[in-house]
Coordinates of C-alpha atoms in Angstrom, one line a residue:
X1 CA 10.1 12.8 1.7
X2 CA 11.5 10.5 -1.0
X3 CA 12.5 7.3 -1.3
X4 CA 14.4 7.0 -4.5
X5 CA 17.9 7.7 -4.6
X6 CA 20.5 5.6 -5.0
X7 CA 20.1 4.6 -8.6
X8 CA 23.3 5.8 -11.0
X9 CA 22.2 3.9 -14.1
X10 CA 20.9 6.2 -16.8
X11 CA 17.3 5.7 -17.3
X12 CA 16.2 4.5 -20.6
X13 CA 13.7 6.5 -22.8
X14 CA 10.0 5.0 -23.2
X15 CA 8.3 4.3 -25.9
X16 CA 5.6 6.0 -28.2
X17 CA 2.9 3.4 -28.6
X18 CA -0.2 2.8 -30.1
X19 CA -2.2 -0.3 -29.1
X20 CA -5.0 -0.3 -32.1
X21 CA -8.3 -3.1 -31.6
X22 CA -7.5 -4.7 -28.0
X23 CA -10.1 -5.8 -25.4
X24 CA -8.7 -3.6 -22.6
X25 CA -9.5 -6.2 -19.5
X26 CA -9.8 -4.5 -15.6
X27 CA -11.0 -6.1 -12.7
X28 CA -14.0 -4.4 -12.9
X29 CA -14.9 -3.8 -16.7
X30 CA -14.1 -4.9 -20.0
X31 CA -14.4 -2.5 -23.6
X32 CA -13.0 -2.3 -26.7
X33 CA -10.6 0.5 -27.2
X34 CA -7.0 1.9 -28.5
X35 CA -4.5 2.7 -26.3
X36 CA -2.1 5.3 -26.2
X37 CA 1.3 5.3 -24.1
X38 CA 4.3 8.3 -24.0
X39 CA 6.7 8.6 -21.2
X40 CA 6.3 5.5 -19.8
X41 CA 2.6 6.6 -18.7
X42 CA -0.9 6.0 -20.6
X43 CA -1.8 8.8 -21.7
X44 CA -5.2 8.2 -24.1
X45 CA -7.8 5.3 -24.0
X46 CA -10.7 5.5 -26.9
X47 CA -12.0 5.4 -30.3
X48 CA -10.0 7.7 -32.9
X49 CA -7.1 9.2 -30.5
X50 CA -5.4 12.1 -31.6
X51 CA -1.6 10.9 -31.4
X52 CA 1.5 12.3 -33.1
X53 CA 2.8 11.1 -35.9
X54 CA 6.0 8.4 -35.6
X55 CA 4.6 6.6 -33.3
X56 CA 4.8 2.6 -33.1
X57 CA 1.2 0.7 -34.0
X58 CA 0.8 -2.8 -32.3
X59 CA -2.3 -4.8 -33.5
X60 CA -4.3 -5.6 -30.7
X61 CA -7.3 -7.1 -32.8
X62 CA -8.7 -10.2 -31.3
X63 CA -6.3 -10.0 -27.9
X64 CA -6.4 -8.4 -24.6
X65 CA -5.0 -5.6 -22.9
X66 CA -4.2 -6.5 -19.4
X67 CA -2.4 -4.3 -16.9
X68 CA 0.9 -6.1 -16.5
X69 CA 1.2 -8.9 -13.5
X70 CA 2.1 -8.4 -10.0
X71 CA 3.9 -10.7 -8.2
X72 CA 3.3 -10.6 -4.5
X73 CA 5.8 -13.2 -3.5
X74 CA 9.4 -13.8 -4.8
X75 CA 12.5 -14.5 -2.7
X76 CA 15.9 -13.6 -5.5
X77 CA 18.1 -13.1 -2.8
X78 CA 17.1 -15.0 0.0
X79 CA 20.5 -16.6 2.1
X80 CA 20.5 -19.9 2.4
X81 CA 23.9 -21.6 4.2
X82 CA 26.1 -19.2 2.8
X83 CA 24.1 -19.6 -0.5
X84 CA 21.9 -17.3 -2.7
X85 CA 19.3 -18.7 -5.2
X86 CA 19.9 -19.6 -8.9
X87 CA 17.6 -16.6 -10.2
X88 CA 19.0 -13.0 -8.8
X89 CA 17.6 -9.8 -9.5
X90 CA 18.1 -9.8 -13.0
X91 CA 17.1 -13.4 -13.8
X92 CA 14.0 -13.4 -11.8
X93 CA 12.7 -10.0 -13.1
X94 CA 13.9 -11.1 -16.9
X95 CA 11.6 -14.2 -16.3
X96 CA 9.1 -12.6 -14.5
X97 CA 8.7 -9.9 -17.6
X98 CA 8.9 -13.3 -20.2
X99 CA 5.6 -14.1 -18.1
X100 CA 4.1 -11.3 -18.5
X101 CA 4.2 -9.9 -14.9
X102 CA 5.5 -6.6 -14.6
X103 CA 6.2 -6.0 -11.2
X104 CA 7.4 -7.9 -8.1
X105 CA 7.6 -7.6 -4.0
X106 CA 10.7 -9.7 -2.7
X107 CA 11.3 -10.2 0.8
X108 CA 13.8 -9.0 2.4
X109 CA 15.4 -11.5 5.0
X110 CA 18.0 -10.2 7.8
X111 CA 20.5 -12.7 8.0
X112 CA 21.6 -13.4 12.4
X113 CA 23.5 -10.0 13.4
X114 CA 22.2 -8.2 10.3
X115 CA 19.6 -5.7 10.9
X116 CA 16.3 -4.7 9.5
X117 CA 17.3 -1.6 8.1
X118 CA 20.9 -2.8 7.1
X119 CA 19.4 -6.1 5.1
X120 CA 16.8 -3.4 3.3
X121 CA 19.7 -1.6 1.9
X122 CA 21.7 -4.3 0.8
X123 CA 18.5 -5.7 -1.1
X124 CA 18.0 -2.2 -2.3
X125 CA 21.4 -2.2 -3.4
X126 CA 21.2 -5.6 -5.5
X127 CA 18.1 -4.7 -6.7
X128 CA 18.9 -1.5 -8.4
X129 CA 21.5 -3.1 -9.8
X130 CA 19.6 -6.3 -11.4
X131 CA 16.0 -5.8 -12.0
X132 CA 14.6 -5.3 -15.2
X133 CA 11.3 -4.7 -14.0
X134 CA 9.8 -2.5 -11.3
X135 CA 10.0 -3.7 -7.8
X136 CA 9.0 -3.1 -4.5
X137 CA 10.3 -4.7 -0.6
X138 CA 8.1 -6.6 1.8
X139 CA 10.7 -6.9 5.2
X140 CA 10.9 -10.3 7.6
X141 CA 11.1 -9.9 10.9
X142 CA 13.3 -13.4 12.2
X143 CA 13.9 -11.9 15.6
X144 CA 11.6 -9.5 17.5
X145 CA 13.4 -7.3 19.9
X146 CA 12.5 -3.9 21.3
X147 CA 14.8 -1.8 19.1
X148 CA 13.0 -3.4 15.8
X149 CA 10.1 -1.4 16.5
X150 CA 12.7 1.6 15.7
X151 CA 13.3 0.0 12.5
X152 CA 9.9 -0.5 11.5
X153 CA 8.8 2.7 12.3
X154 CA 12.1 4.2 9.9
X155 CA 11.5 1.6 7.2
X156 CA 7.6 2.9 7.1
X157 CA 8.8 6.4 7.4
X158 CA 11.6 6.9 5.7
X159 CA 11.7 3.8 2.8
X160 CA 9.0 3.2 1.0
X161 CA 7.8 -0.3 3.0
X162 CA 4.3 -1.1 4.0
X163 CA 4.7 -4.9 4.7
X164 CA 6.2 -6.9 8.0
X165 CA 6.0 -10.9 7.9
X166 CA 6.6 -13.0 10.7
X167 CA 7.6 -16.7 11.3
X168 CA 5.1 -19.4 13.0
X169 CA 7.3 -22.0 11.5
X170 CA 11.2 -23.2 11.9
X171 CA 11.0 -23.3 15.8
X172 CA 14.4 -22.0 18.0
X173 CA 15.7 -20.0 14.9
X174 CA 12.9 -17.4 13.6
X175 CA 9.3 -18.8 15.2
X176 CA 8.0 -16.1 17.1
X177 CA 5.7 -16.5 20.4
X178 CA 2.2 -15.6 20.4
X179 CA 3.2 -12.9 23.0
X180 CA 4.9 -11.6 20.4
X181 CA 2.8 -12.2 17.5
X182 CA 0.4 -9.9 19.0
X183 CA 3.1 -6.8 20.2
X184 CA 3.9 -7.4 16.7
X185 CA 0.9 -7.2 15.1
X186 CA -0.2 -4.3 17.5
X187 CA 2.9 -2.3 16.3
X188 CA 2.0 -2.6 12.7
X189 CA -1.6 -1.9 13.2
X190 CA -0.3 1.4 14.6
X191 CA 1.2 2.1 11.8
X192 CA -0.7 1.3 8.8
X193 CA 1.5 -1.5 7.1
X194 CA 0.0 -4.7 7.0
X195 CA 0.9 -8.1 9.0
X196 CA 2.3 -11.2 7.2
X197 CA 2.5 -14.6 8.1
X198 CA 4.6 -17.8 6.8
X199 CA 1.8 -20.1 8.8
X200 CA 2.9 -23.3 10.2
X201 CA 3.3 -24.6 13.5
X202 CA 6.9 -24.8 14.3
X203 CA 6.2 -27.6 17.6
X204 CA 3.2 -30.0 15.8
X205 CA 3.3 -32.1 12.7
X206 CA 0.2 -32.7 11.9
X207 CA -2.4 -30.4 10.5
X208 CA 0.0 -27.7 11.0
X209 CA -0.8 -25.2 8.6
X210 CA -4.5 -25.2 9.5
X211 CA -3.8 -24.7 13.2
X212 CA -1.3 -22.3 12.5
X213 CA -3.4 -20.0 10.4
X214 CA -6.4 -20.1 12.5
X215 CA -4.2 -18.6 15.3
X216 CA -2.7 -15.9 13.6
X217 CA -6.3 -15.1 12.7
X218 CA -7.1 -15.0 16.1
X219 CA -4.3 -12.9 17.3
X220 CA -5.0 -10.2 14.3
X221 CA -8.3 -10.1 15.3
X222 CA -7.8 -9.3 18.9
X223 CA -5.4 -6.9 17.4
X224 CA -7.3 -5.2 15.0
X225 CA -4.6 -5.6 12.5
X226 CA -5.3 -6.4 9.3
X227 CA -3.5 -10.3 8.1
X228 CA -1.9 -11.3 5.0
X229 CA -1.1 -15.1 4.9
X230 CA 1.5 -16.2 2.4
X231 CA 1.8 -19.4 0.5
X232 CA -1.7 -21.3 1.4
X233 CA -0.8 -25.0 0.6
X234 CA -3.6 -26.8 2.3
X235 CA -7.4 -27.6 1.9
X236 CA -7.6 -26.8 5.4
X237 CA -5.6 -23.4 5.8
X238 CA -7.6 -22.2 2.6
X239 CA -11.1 -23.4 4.7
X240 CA -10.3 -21.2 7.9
X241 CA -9.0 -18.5 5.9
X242 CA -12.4 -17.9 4.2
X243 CA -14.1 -19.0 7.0
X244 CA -12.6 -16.1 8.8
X245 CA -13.3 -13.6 5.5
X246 CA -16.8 -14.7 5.7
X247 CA -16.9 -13.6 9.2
X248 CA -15.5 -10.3 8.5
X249 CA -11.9 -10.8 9.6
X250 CA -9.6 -8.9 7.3
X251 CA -7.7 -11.2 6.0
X252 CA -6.3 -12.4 2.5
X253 CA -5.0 -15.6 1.6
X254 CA -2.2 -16.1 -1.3
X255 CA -1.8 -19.7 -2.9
X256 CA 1.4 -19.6 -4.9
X257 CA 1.9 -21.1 -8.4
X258 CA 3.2 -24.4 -7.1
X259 CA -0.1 -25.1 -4.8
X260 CA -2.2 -24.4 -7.9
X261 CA -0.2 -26.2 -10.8
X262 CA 1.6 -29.1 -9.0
X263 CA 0.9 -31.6 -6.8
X264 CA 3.6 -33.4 -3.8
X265 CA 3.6 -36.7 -5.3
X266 CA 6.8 -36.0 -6.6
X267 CA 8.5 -36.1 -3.4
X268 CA 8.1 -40.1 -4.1
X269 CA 10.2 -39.4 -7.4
X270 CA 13.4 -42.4 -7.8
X271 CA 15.2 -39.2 -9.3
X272 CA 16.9 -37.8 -6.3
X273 CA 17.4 -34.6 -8.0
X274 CA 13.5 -34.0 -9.4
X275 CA 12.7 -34.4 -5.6
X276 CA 14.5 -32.4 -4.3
X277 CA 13.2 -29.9 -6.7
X278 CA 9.8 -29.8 -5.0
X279 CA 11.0 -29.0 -1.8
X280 CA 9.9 -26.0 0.1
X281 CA 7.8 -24.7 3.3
X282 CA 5.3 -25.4 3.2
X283 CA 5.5 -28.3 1.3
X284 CA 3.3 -28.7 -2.2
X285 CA 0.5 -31.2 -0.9
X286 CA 0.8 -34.9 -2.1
X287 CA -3.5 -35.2 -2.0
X288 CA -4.3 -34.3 -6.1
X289 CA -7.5 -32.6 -5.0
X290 CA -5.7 -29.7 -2.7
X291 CA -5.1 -27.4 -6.4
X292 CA -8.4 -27.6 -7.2
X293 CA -10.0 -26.8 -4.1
X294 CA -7.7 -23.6 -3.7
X295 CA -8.5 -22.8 -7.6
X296 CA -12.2 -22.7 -6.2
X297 CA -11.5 -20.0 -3.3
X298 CA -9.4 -18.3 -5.6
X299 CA -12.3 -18.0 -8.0
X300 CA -15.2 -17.5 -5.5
X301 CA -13.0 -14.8 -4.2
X302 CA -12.2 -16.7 -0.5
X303 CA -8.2 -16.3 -1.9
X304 CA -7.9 -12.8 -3.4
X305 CA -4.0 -13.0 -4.5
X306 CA -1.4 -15.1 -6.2
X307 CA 2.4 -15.2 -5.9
X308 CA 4.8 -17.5 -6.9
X309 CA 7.5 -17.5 -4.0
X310 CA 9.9 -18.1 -6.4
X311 CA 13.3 -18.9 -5.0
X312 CA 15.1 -21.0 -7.0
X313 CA 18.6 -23.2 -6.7
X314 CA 20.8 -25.6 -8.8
X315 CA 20.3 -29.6 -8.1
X316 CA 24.2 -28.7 -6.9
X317 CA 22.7 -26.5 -4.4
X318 CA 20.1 -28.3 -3.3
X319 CA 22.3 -31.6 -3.3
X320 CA 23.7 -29.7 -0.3
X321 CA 21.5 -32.0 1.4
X322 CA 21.8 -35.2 0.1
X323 CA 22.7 -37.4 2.9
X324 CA 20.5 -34.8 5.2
X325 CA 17.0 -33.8 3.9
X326 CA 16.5 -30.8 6.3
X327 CA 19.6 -29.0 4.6
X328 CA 18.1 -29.3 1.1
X329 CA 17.2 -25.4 0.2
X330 CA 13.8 -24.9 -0.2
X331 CA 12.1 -23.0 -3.2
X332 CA 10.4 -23.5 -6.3
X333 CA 10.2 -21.4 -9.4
X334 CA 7.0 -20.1 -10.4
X335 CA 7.1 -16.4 -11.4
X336 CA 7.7 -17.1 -15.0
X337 CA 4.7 -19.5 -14.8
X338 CA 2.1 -17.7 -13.2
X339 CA 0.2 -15.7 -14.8
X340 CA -0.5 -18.9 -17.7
X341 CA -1.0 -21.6 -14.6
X342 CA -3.8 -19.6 -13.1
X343 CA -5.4 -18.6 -16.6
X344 CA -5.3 -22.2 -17.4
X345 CA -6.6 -23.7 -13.6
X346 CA -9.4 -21.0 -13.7
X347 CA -10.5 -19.1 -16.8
X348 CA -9.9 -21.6 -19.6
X349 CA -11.7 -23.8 -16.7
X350 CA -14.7 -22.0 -16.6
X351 CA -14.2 -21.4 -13.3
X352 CA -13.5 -17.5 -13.7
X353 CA -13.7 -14.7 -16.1
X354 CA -11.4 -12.2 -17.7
X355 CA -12.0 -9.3 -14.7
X356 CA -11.2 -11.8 -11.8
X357 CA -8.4 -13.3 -13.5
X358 CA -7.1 -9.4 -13.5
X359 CA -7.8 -9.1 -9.8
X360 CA -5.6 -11.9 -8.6
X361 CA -3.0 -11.5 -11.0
X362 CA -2.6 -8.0 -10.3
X363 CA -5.6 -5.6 -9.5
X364 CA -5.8 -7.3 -5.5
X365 CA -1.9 -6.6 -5.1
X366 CA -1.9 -3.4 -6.0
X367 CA -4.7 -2.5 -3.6
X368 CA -3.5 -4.3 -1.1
X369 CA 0.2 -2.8 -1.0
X370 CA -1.1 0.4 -2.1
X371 CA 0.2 1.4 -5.1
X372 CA -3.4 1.1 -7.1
X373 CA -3.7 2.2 -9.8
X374 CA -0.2 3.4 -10.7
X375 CA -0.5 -0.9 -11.1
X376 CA -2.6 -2.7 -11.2
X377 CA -4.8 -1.1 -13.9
X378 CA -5.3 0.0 -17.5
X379 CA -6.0 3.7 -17.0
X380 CA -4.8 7.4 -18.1
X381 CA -2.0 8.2 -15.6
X382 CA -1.3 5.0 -15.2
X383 CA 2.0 3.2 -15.3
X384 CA 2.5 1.9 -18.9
X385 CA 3.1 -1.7 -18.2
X386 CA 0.6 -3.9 -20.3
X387 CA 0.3 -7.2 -21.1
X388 CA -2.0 -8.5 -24.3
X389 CA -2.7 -11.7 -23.7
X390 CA -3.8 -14.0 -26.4
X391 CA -6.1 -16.3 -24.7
X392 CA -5.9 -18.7 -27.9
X393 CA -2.0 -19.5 -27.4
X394 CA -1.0 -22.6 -25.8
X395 CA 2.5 -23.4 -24.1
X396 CA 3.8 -26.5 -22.9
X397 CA 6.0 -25.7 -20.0
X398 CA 9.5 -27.1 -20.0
X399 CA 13.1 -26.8 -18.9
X400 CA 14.9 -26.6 -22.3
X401 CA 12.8 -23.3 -22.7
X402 CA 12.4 -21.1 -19.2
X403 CA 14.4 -18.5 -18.6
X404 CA 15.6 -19.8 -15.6
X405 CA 19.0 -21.2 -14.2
X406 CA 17.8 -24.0 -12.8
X407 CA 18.1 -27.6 -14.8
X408 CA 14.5 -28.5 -13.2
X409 CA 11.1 -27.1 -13.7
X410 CA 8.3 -28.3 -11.4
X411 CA 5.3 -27.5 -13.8
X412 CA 7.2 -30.2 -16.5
X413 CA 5.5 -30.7 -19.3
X414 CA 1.8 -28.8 -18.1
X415 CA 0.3 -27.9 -21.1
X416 CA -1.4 -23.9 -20.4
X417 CA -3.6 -22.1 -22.6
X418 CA -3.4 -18.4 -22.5
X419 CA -0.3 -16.8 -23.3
X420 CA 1.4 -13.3 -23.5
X421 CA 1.8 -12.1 -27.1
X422 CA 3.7 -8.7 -26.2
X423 CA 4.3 -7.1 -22.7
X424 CA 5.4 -3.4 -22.0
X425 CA 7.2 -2.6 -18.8
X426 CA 7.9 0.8 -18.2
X427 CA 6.1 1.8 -21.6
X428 CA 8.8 -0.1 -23.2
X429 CA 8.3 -3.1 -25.4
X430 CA 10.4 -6.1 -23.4
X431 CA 8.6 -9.2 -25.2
X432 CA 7.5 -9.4 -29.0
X433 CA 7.1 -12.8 -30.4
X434 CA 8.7 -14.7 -27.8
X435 CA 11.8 -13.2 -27.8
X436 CA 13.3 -10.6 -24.6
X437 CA 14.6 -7.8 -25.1
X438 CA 15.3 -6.1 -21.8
X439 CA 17.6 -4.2 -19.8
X440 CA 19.5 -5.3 -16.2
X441 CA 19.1 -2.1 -13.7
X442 CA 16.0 -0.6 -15.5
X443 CA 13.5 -1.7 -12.8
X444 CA 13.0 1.1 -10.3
X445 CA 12.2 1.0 -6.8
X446 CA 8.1 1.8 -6.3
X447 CA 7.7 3.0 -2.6
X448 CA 4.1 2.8 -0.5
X449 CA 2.4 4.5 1.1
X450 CA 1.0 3.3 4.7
X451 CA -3.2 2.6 5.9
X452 CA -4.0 1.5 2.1
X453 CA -7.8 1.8 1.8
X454 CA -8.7 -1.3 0.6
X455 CA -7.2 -2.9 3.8
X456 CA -7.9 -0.4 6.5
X457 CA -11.5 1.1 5.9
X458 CA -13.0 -1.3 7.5
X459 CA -10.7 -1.6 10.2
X460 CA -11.3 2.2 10.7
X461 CA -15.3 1.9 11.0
X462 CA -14.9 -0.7 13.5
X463 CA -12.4 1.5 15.5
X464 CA -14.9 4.5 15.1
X465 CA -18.1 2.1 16.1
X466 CA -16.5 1.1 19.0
X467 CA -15.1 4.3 20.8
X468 CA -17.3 5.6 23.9
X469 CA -18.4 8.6 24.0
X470 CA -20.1 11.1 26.5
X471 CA -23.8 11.8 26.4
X472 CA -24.9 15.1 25.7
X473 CA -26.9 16.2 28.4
X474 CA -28.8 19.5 30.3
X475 CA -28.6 20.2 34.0
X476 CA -30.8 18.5 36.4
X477 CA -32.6 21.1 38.7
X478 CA -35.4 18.9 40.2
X479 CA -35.5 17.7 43.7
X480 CA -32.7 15.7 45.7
X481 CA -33.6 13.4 48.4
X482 CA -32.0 13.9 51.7
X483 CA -29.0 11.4 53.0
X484 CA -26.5 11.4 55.0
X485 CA -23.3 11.7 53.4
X486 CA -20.5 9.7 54.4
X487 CA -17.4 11.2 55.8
X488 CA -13.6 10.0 55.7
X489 CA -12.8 8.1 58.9
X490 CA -11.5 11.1 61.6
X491 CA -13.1 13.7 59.3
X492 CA -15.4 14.8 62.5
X493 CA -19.4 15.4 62.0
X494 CA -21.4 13.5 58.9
X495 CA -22.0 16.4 56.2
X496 CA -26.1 16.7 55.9
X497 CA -27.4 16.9 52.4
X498 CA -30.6 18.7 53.0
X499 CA -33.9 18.7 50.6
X500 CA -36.8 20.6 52.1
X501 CA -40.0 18.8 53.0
X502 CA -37.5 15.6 53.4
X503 CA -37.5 14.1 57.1
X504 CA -34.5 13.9 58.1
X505 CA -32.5 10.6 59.0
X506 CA -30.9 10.1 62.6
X507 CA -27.2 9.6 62.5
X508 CA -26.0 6.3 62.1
X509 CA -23.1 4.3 63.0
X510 CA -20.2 3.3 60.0
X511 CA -19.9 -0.5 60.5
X512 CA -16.9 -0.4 58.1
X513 CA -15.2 1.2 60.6
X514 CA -13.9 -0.3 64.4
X515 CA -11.8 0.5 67.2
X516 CA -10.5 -2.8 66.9
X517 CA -6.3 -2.8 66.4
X518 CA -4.0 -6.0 67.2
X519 CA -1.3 -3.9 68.7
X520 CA -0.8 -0.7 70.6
X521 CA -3.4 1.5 72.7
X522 CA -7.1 -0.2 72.5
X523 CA -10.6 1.8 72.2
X524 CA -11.5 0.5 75.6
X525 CA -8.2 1.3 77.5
X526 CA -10.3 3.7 79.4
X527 CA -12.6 1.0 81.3
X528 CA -11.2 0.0 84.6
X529 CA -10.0 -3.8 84.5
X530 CA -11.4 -6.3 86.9
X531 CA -8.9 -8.8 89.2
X532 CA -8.0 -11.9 87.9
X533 CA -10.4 -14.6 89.2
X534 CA -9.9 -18.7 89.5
X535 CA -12.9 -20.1 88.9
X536 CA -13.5 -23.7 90.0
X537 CA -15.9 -25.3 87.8
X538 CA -16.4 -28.0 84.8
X539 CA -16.2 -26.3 81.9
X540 CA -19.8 -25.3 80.7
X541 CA -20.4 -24.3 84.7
X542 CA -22.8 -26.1 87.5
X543 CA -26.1 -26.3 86.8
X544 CA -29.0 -27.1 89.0
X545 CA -31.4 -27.5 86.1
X546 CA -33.4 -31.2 86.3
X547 CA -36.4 -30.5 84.3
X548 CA -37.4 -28.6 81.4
X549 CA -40.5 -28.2 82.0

């Protein structure tokens, strides 16, 4: 089975790399240690490596060595009336990379009359073309029919895809039923991938996250299928998502880099065009408290993954709807910004060390989606994209310096520390000093694998506990009381069951059974019939009774 192919551009050699003095930083453990890469792969991690000679040295002394970023989340080529957003393939990944995140999912979204397997290759196709970093497919599902379940089953198969998300929101155009929320969710169980959600209640306005994630809970629950909600916006959602986790639902929850560095009170903005920058679904909360409460459950472990649904367009775009609000696009950026708004919200905080900040950054993902530890960690074998982060640097965020096409940036002058110093993709240097150096069409397709451990081990044991089985047992040869045994209406004689030294029980008569019938011959046809007779008398009869006594 493969699921690589289609990719004609030549693939550029890797670099030979030695990372010299670095705190190499896993979700699990720090050390000190160098750090040697070749063929895009790590190859040596210690104290005095043997390496070849003509090699490239990079000081590490004083910085960390992170595995490189994974980005759960991005939509670069998501349709939108006829448009697509700002940032394709190759600017989302060139941004993503400036970051320091090394690795992305976009969803794939089927536009009306396109199908699942058709809108996978054309993202495929785009992709291949664009990204500069490695990349893998999550797959919408806008419209459930019966022939989808085909599709899912080839797209698991036969492409690489692990991941189905489904719509609770944007009601008579892609929200699906509960019915079929659970036939979904059933379907995917079935096959190892792992449910999705956009959570929000596409017939209610208030509280509508909340309600909307508590019932896709309960629906995965009763389905034994493990849940992935997207973009957590709300104190509320993020309250019955751990809730649920605490409970032992499997479930993980992913705030995005807008609900963790911005707030909604810019959708009061005078400036038209800033406004409309903030707008997306679900919408960045207006209440100041809602980033740090999610920065909490992201820390305490109640969240376990970020994203950055980044889906960008121009203030033309969005002034699409000007004179009509609902037909402004909605997306924000955010995958450039990520990794340094969640090292800023929750290590320089306090509220989080070095190892968690690895797990929701990039460790989680890759267990999740199963491709841990090819990502997702700094380990021989592993792939050689790094980041070393210098957790002394400090950015201001701005417009006149993303690498975006977009004249807006929602994070506006949000002052981060932490900052990538270099970041290798691919065992290639792509960011030095601040300035990119990377290559459109380099990022290659990673494929996974279905029933990911991290997700379904649990879901397994439960399966197992619950399962009836017979009880192992010897023949009984002791004595049998005698009965009757009953016999089938017309079957003749009652069959004796005999036990010696039992006294044995006269026949008896089967009151579940009667000669009684409506229509036809009667039981007592046989009896001779009597005369009609008048009888002349009040109804109850004469009676000569005076006296009861």
């Amino acid at each position: 089975m493969s699921f690589q192919g289609k990719k004609s551009i030549p693939r550029i050699t890797s670099d030979r790399l030695l990372i010299r003095g670095g705190k190499i930083v896993n979700d699990d453990q720090s050390f000190h240690a160098d750090l040697y890469v070749e063929d895009g792969l790590i190859k040596q991690i210690g104290e005095n490596l043997i390496v070849p000679g003509g090699i490239r040295t990079i000081d590490a002394h004083g910085l960390l060595v992170l595995p490189g970023g994974v980005d759960v989340h991005t939509r670069l080529l998501m349709p939108v009336l006829g448009m697509t957003p700002a940032d394709d393939f190759c600017q989302g990944t060139k941004a993503a990379l400036a970051g320091g995140t090394t690795m992305i999912l976009d969803h794939v979204f089927p536009e009306a009359g396109v199908s699942l397997l058709a809108a996978y290759e054309l993202w495929r196709e785009r992709a291949d073309g664009g990204a500069c970093c490695d990349y893998s497919l999550h797959v919408d599902i806008p419209r459930w029919h019966e022939s989808a379940r085909e599709e899912l089953e080839a797209l698991v198969r036969d492409k690489g895809v692990n991941s189905f998300l489904v719509f609770m929101a944007y009601k008579d155009r892609y929200q699906c039923t509960d019915g079929q929320m659970y036939e979904i969710f059933s379907v995917i169980r079935d096959l190892g991938a792992v449910a999705q959600v956009h959570a929000e209640n596409g017939d209610i306005v208030d509280e509508v996250e909340a309600e909307a994630v508590y019932r896709a809970v309960t629906i995965a629950r009763q389905a034994s299928c493990p849940l992935y909600v997207t973009k957590v916006m709300s104190k509320p959602a993020a309250d019955v998502i751990a809730r649920a986790k605490r409970r032992g639902v499997v479930v993980f929850g992913e705030p995005i880099t807008a609900g963790l560095g911005a707030d909604g009170s810019h959708y009061w903005s005078k400036n038209w065009a800033k406004a409309a920058a903030f707008v997306m679904s679900p919408p960045v909360n207006p209440d100041p408290s809602t980033a740090d409460h999610l920065t909490a459950l992201l820390s305490s472990g109640d969240l376990q993954v970020t994203g950055s649904a980044h889906c960008t367009f121009t203030t033309a775009q969005k002034a699409v709807g000007r004179d009509n609000f609902t037909l402004i696009p909605e997306g924000t950026n955010g995958v450039e910004e990520r990794m340094s708004v969640v090292w800023e919200k929750c290590v320089a905080s306090g509220q989080m060390d070095e190892n968690e900040f690895v797990a929701v950054t990039s460790t989680n993902a890759a267990k999740i989606f199963n491709f841990y530890p090819r990502k997702g960690r700094v380990a021989v074998g592993s792939d050689a994209d790094l980041v070393i982060w210098n957790p002394r640097a400090t950015r201001i965020i701005s417009a006149k310096s993303h690498n975006l096409n977009v004249e807006y940036n929602i994070f506006e002058g949000l002052e981060c520390r932490g900052a990538p110093s270099v970041v290798i993709s691919q065992g290639r240097v792509v960011l030095e000093d601040g300035a990119l150096c990377v290559t459109p069409g380099t990022g290659r397709f990673i494929p996974r694998k279905t029933f990911p451990d991290f997700v379904y081990k649990r879901i397994k044991a439960r399966n197992r506990l619950a399962e009836i089985h017979g009880v192992p047992r010897g023949l009984y040869d002791g004595p049998v009381h005698e009965v009757m045994a009953p016999t089938k209406p017309g079957g003749g004689a009652q069959a004796r069951a005999s036990c010696p030294g039992k006294i044995s029980m006269p026949p008896f008569r089967n009151l579940h059974q009667s000669g009684f019938s409506l229509s036809g011959s009667q039981a007592d046809d046989h009896i001779a019939r009597r005369t009609a007779q008048k009888i002349m008398a009040p109804p109850g009869g004469r009676s000569h009774i005076t006296s009861l006594s």
